[in-house]
């Protein structure tokens, strides 16, 4: 039986104000007194993965997180209002790439509105917005419409020109580099998708690789860079709370790399 967490409201506003999502994650290391610890996984959630490494660990994690509740693409709008809520303003969300706080209701297709960004580009595997990978909120994030368009379906890598409407992000012809404060978030979302979707259902087997310009192949790069980002930008309170909200309120599964970033190196040495 899945452990039920205390309501988020009971944790108090202090738990949500400890670390701004705009601040570098390295600004506050996790300690036993850090409120981020309130968002740890239930003690028995990963018991089937204990002691495993490599492909066995990946298989065990897949078995744990594939048991999830799927959302429709319309339901994603309201889910993101909860998962990406601005800790300083409950009526707003924090946009992934720009870091801008914006009214949660100001979403749509307008140039300055926010929309639903597929961090694992939906064309990589051609799953579109189908219920499943196309609506999995572990990798769907609110982003500025124009910035989302600039990222397009590019793989992740370093370099390029700075994005006008999202300082700190860079892009070139075949890749996109997010700002430092969310580099680890992006890496862990990509790795989650690779474990969650293994081709044993109606969807493609998603895998990271060390390439860019993957096109419609069910692959996302660049793995070596994503692993570096995972280490450089460890999970902060905002990301850990987001993982918990998805677990408690929506899909009822977790991103194992938010709970255990070290597993990335074990699965992809």
PDB file of N, CA, C and O in Angstrom, residues 187-233:
ATOM      1  N   UNK A 187      17.952  17.278 -16.906  1.00  0.00           N
ATOM      2  CA  UNK A 187      18.605  15.972 -17.010  1.00  0.00           C
ATOM      3  C   UNK A 187      17.772  14.886 -16.346  1.00  0.00           C
ATOM      4  O   UNK A 187      17.560  13.805 -16.922  1.00  0.00           O
ATOM      5  N   UNK A 188      17.277  15.151 -15.161  1.00  0.00           N
ATOM      6  CA  UNK A 188      16.538  14.124 -14.422  1.00  0.00           C
ATOM      7  C   UNK A 188      15.180  13.826 -15.066  1.00  0.00           C
ATOM      8  O   UNK A 188      14.681  12.692 -14.972  1.00  0.00           O
ATOM      9  N   UNK A 189      14.582  14.812 -15.736  1.00  0.00           N
ATOM     10  CA  UNK A 189      13.336  14.549 -16.458  1.00  0.00           C
ATOM     11  C   UNK A 189      13.583  13.643 -17.656  1.00  0.00           C
ATOM     12  O   UNK A 189      12.795  12.731 -17.931  1.00  0.00           O
ATOM     13  N   UNK A 190      14.658  13.897 -18.386  1.00  0.00           N
ATOM     14  CA  UNK A 190      14.996  13.057 -19.532  1.00  0.00           C
ATOM     15  C   UNK A 190      15.284  11.623 -19.085  1.00  0.00           C
ATOM     16  O   UNK A 190      14.792  10.651 -19.685  1.00  0.00           O
ATOM     17  N   UNK A 191      16.049  11.466 -18.015  1.00  0.00           N
ATOM     18  CA  UNK A 191      16.394  10.125 -17.533  1.00  0.00           C
ATOM     19  C   UNK A 191      15.167   9.398 -16.995  1.00  0.00           C
ATOM     20  O   UNK A 191      15.033   8.172 -17.149  1.00  0.00           O
ATOM     21  N   UNK A 192      14.263  10.128 -16.354  1.00  0.00           N
ATOM     22  CA  UNK A 192      12.993   9.523 -15.915  1.00  0.00           C
ATOM     23  C   UNK A 192      12.259   8.903 -17.103  1.00  0.00           C
ATOM     24  O   UNK A 192      11.779   7.761 -17.036  1.00  0.00           O
ATOM     25  N   UNK A 193      12.154   9.664 -18.196  1.00  0.00           N
ATOM     26  CA  UNK A 193      11.412   9.174 -19.360  1.00  0.00           C
ATOM     27  C   UNK A 193      12.045   7.899 -19.918  1.00  0.00           C
ATOM     28  O   UNK A 193      11.344   6.984 -20.373  1.00  0.00           O
ATOM     29  N   UNK A 194      13.371   7.829 -19.867  1.00  0.00           N
ATOM     30  CA  UNK A 194      14.071   6.659 -20.388  1.00  0.00           C
ATOM     31  C   UNK A 194      13.817   5.416 -19.546  1.00  0.00           C
ATOM     32  O   UNK A 194      13.867   4.288 -20.058  1.00  0.00           O
ATOM     33  N   UNK A 195      13.549   5.590 -18.268  1.00  0.00           N
ATOM     34  CA  UNK A 195      13.241   4.458 -17.394  1.00  0.00           C
ATOM     35  C   UNK A 195      11.753   4.118 -17.430  1.00  0.00           C
ATOM     36  O   UNK A 195      11.370   2.953 -17.442  1.00  0.00           O
ATOM     37  N   UNK A 196      10.932   5.143 -17.472  1.00  0.00           N
ATOM     38  CA  UNK A 196       9.472   4.913 -17.441  1.00  0.00           C
ATOM     39  C   UNK A 196       8.960   4.247 -18.722  1.00  0.00           C
ATOM     40  O   UNK A 196       8.076   3.362 -18.669  1.00  0.00           O
ATOM     41  N   UNK A 197       9.478   4.638 -19.879  1.00  0.00           N
ATOM     42  CA  UNK A 197       8.943   4.142 -21.152  1.00  0.00           C
ATOM     43  C   UNK A 197       9.981   3.228 -21.821  1.00  0.00           C
ATOM     44  O   UNK A 197      10.944   3.690 -22.427  1.00  0.00           O
ATOM     45  N   UNK A 198       9.735   1.936 -21.668  1.00  0.00           N
ATOM     46  CA  UNK A 198      10.689   0.907 -22.100  1.00  0.00           C
ATOM     47  C   UNK A 198      10.190   0.096 -23.291  1.00  0.00           C
ATOM     48  O   UNK A 198      10.759  -0.952 -23.614  1.00  0.00           O
ATOM     49  N   UNK A 199       9.119   0.544 -23.937  1.00  0.00           N
ATOM     50  CA  UNK A 199       8.631  -0.160 -25.106  1.00  0.00           C
ATOM     51  C   UNK A 199       7.801  -1.383 -24.805  1.00  0.00           C
ATOM     52  O   UNK A 199       7.510  -2.176 -25.708  1.00  0.00           O
ATOM     53  N   UNK A 200       7.390  -1.581 -23.547  1.00  0.00           N
ATOM     54  CA  UNK A 200       6.598  -2.750 -23.186  1.00  0.00           C
ATOM     55  C   UNK A 200       5.105  -2.426 -23.123  1.00  0.00           C
ATOM     56  O   UNK A 200       4.317  -3.167 -22.541  1.00  0.00           O
ATOM     57  N   UNK A 201       4.733  -1.289 -23.734  1.00  0.00           N
ATOM     58  CA  UNK A 201       3.325  -0.930 -23.853  1.00  0.00           C
ATOM     59  C   UNK A 201       3.117  -0.423 -25.280  1.00  0.00           C
ATOM     60  O   UNK A 201       3.822  -0.830 -26.194  1.00  0.00           O
ATOM     61  N   UNK A 202       2.189   0.484 -25.482  1.00  0.00           N
ATOM     62  CA  UNK A 202       1.907   0.967 -26.840  1.00  0.00           C
ATOM     63  C   UNK A 202       2.869   2.059 -27.287  1.00  0.00           C
ATOM     64  O   UNK A 202       2.738   2.575 -28.403  1.00  0.00           O
ATOM     65  N   UNK A 203       3.846   2.396 -26.447  1.00  0.00           N
ATOM     66  CA  UNK A 203       4.719   3.524 -26.728  1.00  0.00           C
ATOM     67  C   UNK A 203       6.152   3.063 -26.999  1.00  0.00           C
ATOM     68  O   UNK A 203       6.541   1.959 -26.631  1.00  0.00           O
ATOM     69  N   UNK A 204       6.944   3.916 -27.635  1.00  0.00           N
ATOM     70  CA  UNK A 204       8.313   3.512 -27.997  1.00  0.00           C
ATOM     71  C   UNK A 204       9.222   3.381 -26.783  1.00  0.00           C
ATOM     72  O   UNK A 204       8.945   3.918 -25.710  1.00  0.00           O
ATOM     73  N   UNK A 205      10.306   2.662 -26.994  1.00  0.00           N
ATOM     74  CA  UNK A 205      11.353   2.514 -25.984  1.00  0.00           C
ATOM     75  C   UNK A 205      12.244   3.753 -26.059  1.00  0.00           C
ATOM     76  O   UNK A 205      13.022   3.913 -26.999  1.00  0.00           O
ATOM     77  N   UNK A 206      12.125   4.626 -25.081  1.00  0.00           N
ATOM     78  CA  UNK A 206      12.878   5.876 -25.077  1.00  0.00           C
ATOM     79  C   UNK A 206      14.239   5.661 -24.417  1.00  0.00           C
ATOM     80  O   UNK A 206      14.318   5.058 -23.344  1.00  0.00           O
ATOM     81  N   UNK A 207      15.286   6.167 -25.052  1.00  0.00           N
ATOM     82  CA  UNK A 207      16.630   6.003 -24.501  1.00  0.00           C
ATOM     83  C   UNK A 207      17.457   7.261 -24.743  1.00  0.00           C
ATOM     84  O   UNK A 207      17.378   7.865 -25.823  1.00  0.00           O
ATOM     85  N   UNK A 208      18.272   7.664 -23.772  1.00  0.00           N
ATOM     86  CA  UNK A 208      19.208   8.760 -24.016  1.00  0.00           C
ATOM     87  C   UNK A 208      20.393   8.251 -24.819  1.00  0.00           C
ATOM     88  O   UNK A 208      20.755   7.070 -24.737  1.00  0.00           O
ATOM     89  N   UNK A 209      21.006   9.112 -25.610  1.00  0.00           N
ATOM     90  CA  UNK A 209      22.244   8.760 -26.293  1.00  0.00           C
ATOM     91  C   UNK A 209      23.176   9.960 -26.259  1.00  0.00           C
ATOM     92  O   UNK A 209      22.836  11.002 -25.683  1.00  0.00           O
ATOM     93  N   UNK A 210      24.333   9.815 -26.835  1.00  0.00           N
ATOM     94  CA  UNK A 210      25.317  10.898 -26.757  1.00  0.00           C
ATOM     95  C   UNK A 210      25.387  11.680 -28.064  1.00  0.00           C
ATOM     96  O   UNK A 210      26.449  12.163 -28.453  1.00  0.00           O
ATOM     97  N   UNK A 211      24.237  11.814 -28.704  1.00  0.00           N
ATOM     98  CA  UNK A 211      24.156  12.518 -29.967  1.00  0.00           C
ATOM     99  C   UNK A 211      23.193  13.697 -29.858  1.00  0.00           C
ATOM    100  O   UNK A 211      22.431  13.819 -28.897  1.00  0.00           O
ATOM    101  N   UNK A 212      23.228  14.567 -30.866  1.00  0.00           N
ATOM    102  CA  UNK A 212      22.221  15.604 -31.034  1.00  0.00           C
ATOM    103  C   UNK A 212      21.612  15.439 -32.422  1.00  0.00           C
ATOM    104  O   UNK A 212      22.064  14.603 -33.196  1.00  0.00           O
ATOM    105  N   UNK A 213      20.577  16.212 -32.699  1.00  0.00           N
ATOM    106  CA  UNK A 213      19.881  16.105 -33.980  1.00  0.00           C
ATOM    107  C   UNK A 213      19.309  14.704 -34.164  1.00  0.00           C
ATOM    108  O   UNK A 213      19.406  14.087 -35.227  1.00  0.00           O
ATOM    109  N   UNK A 214      18.650  14.202 -33.112  1.00  0.00           N
ATOM    110  CA  UNK A 214      18.081  12.854 -33.140  1.00  0.00           C
ATOM    111  C   UNK A 214      16.810  12.749 -33.967  1.00  0.00           C
ATOM    112  O   UNK A 214      16.355  11.639 -34.265  1.00  0.00           O
ATOM    113  N   UNK A 215      16.201  13.887 -34.287  1.00  0.00           N
ATOM    114  CA  UNK A 215      15.014  13.851 -35.134  1.00  0.00           C
ATOM    115  C   UNK A 215      13.865  13.089 -34.503  1.00  0.00           C
ATOM    116  O   UNK A 215      13.540  13.290 -33.330  1.00  0.00           O
ATOM    117  N   UNK A 216      13.264  12.185 -35.280  1.00  0.00           N
ATOM    118  CA  UNK A 216      12.107  11.442 -34.786  1.00  0.00           C
ATOM    119  C   UNK A 216      12.485  10.133 -34.096  1.00  0.00           C
ATOM    120  O   UNK A 216      11.601   9.401 -33.639  1.00  0.00           O
ATOM    121  N   UNK A 217      13.774   9.837 -34.010  1.00  0.00           N
ATOM    122  CA  UNK A 217      14.195   8.629 -33.298  1.00  0.00           C
ATOM    123  C   UNK A 217      13.786   8.736 -31.827  1.00  0.00           C
ATOM    124  O   UNK A 217      13.759   9.827 -31.255  1.00  0.00           O
ATOM    125  N   UNK A 218      13.472   7.617 -31.166  1.00  0.00           N
ATOM    126  CA  UNK A 218      13.076   7.656 -29.751  1.00  0.00           C
ATOM    127  C   UNK A 218      14.296   7.813 -28.847  1.00  0.00           C
ATOM    128  O   UNK A 218      14.547   7.011 -27.951  1.00  0.00           O
ATOM    129  N   UNK A 219      15.066   8.857 -29.098  1.00  0.00           N
ATOM    130  CA  UNK A 219      16.323   9.083 -28.385  1.00  0.00           C
ATOM    131  C   UNK A 219      16.458  10.567 -28.057  1.00  0.00           C
ATOM    132  O   UNK A 219      15.913  11.423 -28.745  1.00  0.00           O
ATOM    133  N   UNK A 220      17.214  10.855 -27.010  1.00  0.00           N
ATOM    134  CA  UNK A 220      17.448  12.237 -26.600  1.00  0.00           C
ATOM    135  C   UNK A 220      18.884  12.364 -26.108  1.00  0.00           C
ATOM    136  O   UNK A 220      19.368  11.537 -25.345  1.00  0.00           O
ATOM    137  N   UNK A 221      19.561  13.384 -26.577  1.00  0.00           N
ATOM    138  CA  UNK A 221      20.935  13.604 -26.161  1.00  0.00           C
ATOM    139  C   UNK A 221      21.112  14.973 -25.548  1.00  0.00           C
ATOM    140  O   UNK A 221      20.155  15.745 -25.455  1.00  0.00           O
ATOM    141  N   UNK A 222      22.292  15.288 -25.086  1.00  0.00           N
ATOM    142  CA  UNK A 222      23.490  14.471 -25.136  1.00  0.00           C
ATOM    143  C   UNK A 222      23.710  13.886 -23.754  1.00  0.00           C
ATOM    144  O   UNK A 222      23.837  14.617 -22.766  1.00  0.00           O
ATOM    145  N   UNK A 223      23.743  12.545 -23.652  1.00  0.00           N
ATOM    146  CA  UNK A 223      23.767  11.863 -22.361  1.00  0.00           C
ATOM    147  C   UNK A 223      24.932  12.295 -21.488  1.00  0.00           C
ATOM    148  O   UNK A 223      24.752  12.518 -20.276  1.00  0.00           O
ATOM    149  N   UNK A 224      26.134  12.397 -22.050  1.00  0.00           N
ATOM    150  CA  UNK A 224      27.290  12.765 -21.229  1.00  0.00           C
ATOM    151  C   UNK A 224      27.100  14.129 -20.595  1.00  0.00           C
ATOM    152  O   UNK A 224      27.492  14.350 -19.433  1.00  0.00           O
ATOM    153  N   UNK A 225      26.486  15.054 -21.316  1.00  0.00           N
ATOM    154  CA  UNK A 225      26.234  16.395 -20.784  1.00  0.00           C
ATOM    155  C   UNK A 225      25.125  16.357 -19.748  1.00  0.00           C
ATOM    156  O   UNK A 225      25.216  16.996 -18.689  1.00  0.00           O
ATOM    157  N   UNK A 226      24.081  15.588 -20.005  1.00  0.00           N
ATOM    158  CA  UNK A 226      22.982  15.469 -19.042  1.00  0.00           C
ATOM    159  C   UNK A 226      23.487  14.904 -17.717  1.00  0.00           C
ATOM    160  O   UNK A 226      23.062  15.342 -16.635  1.00  0.00           O
ATOM    161  N   UNK A 227      24.397  13.947 -17.765  1.00  0.00           N
ATOM    162  CA  UNK A 227      24.950  13.391 -16.539  1.00  0.00           C
ATOM    163  C   UNK A 227      25.761  14.437 -15.771  1.00  0.00           C
ATOM    164  O   UNK A 227      25.705  14.499 -14.535  1.00  0.00           O
ATOM    165  N   UNK A 228      26.482  15.283 -16.501  1.00  0.00           N
ATOM    166  CA  UNK A 228      27.213  16.366 -15.841  1.00  0.00           C
ATOM    167  C   UNK A 228      26.240  17.333 -15.170  1.00  0.00           C
ATOM    168  O   UNK A 228      26.471  17.769 -14.035  1.00  0.00           O
ATOM    169  N   UNK A 229      25.180  17.676 -15.852  1.00  0.00           N
ATOM    170  CA  UNK A 229      24.191  18.596 -15.286  1.00  0.00           C
ATOM    171  C   UNK A 229      23.529  18.006 -14.045  1.00  0.00           C
ATOM    172  O   UNK A 229      23.240  18.711 -13.084  1.00  0.00           O
ATOM    173  N   UNK A 230      23.281  16.703 -14.073  1.00  0.00           N
ATOM    174  CA  UNK A 230      22.686  16.032 -12.921  1.00  0.00           C
ATOM    175  C   UNK A 230      23.561  16.199 -11.680  1.00  0.00           C
ATOM    176  O   UNK A 230      23.046  16.367 -10.564  1.00  0.00           O
ATOM    177  N   UNK A 231      24.873  16.175 -11.869  1.00  0.00           N
ATOM    178  CA  UNK A 231      25.797  16.328 -10.740  1.00  0.00           C
ATOM    179  C   UNK A 231      25.968  17.795 -10.351  1.00  0.00           C
ATOM    180  O   UNK A 231      26.041  18.122  -9.160  1.00  0.00           O
ATOM    181  N   UNK A 232      26.045  18.663 -11.325  1.00  0.00           N
ATOM    182  CA  UNK A 232      26.297  20.083 -11.060  1.00  0.00           C
ATOM    183  C   UNK A 232      25.113  20.779 -10.392  1.00  0.00           C
ATOM    184  O   UNK A 232      25.302  21.702  -9.602  1.00  0.00           O
ATOM    185  N   UNK A 233      23.907  20.358 -10.689  1.00  0.00           N
ATOM    186  CA  UNK A 233      22.695  21.007 -10.184  1.00  0.00           C
ATOM    187  C   UNK A 233      21.818  19.980  -9.480  1.00  0.00           C
ATOM    188  O   UNK A 233      20.877  19.446 -10.066  1.00  0.00           O
TER     189      UNK A 233
END
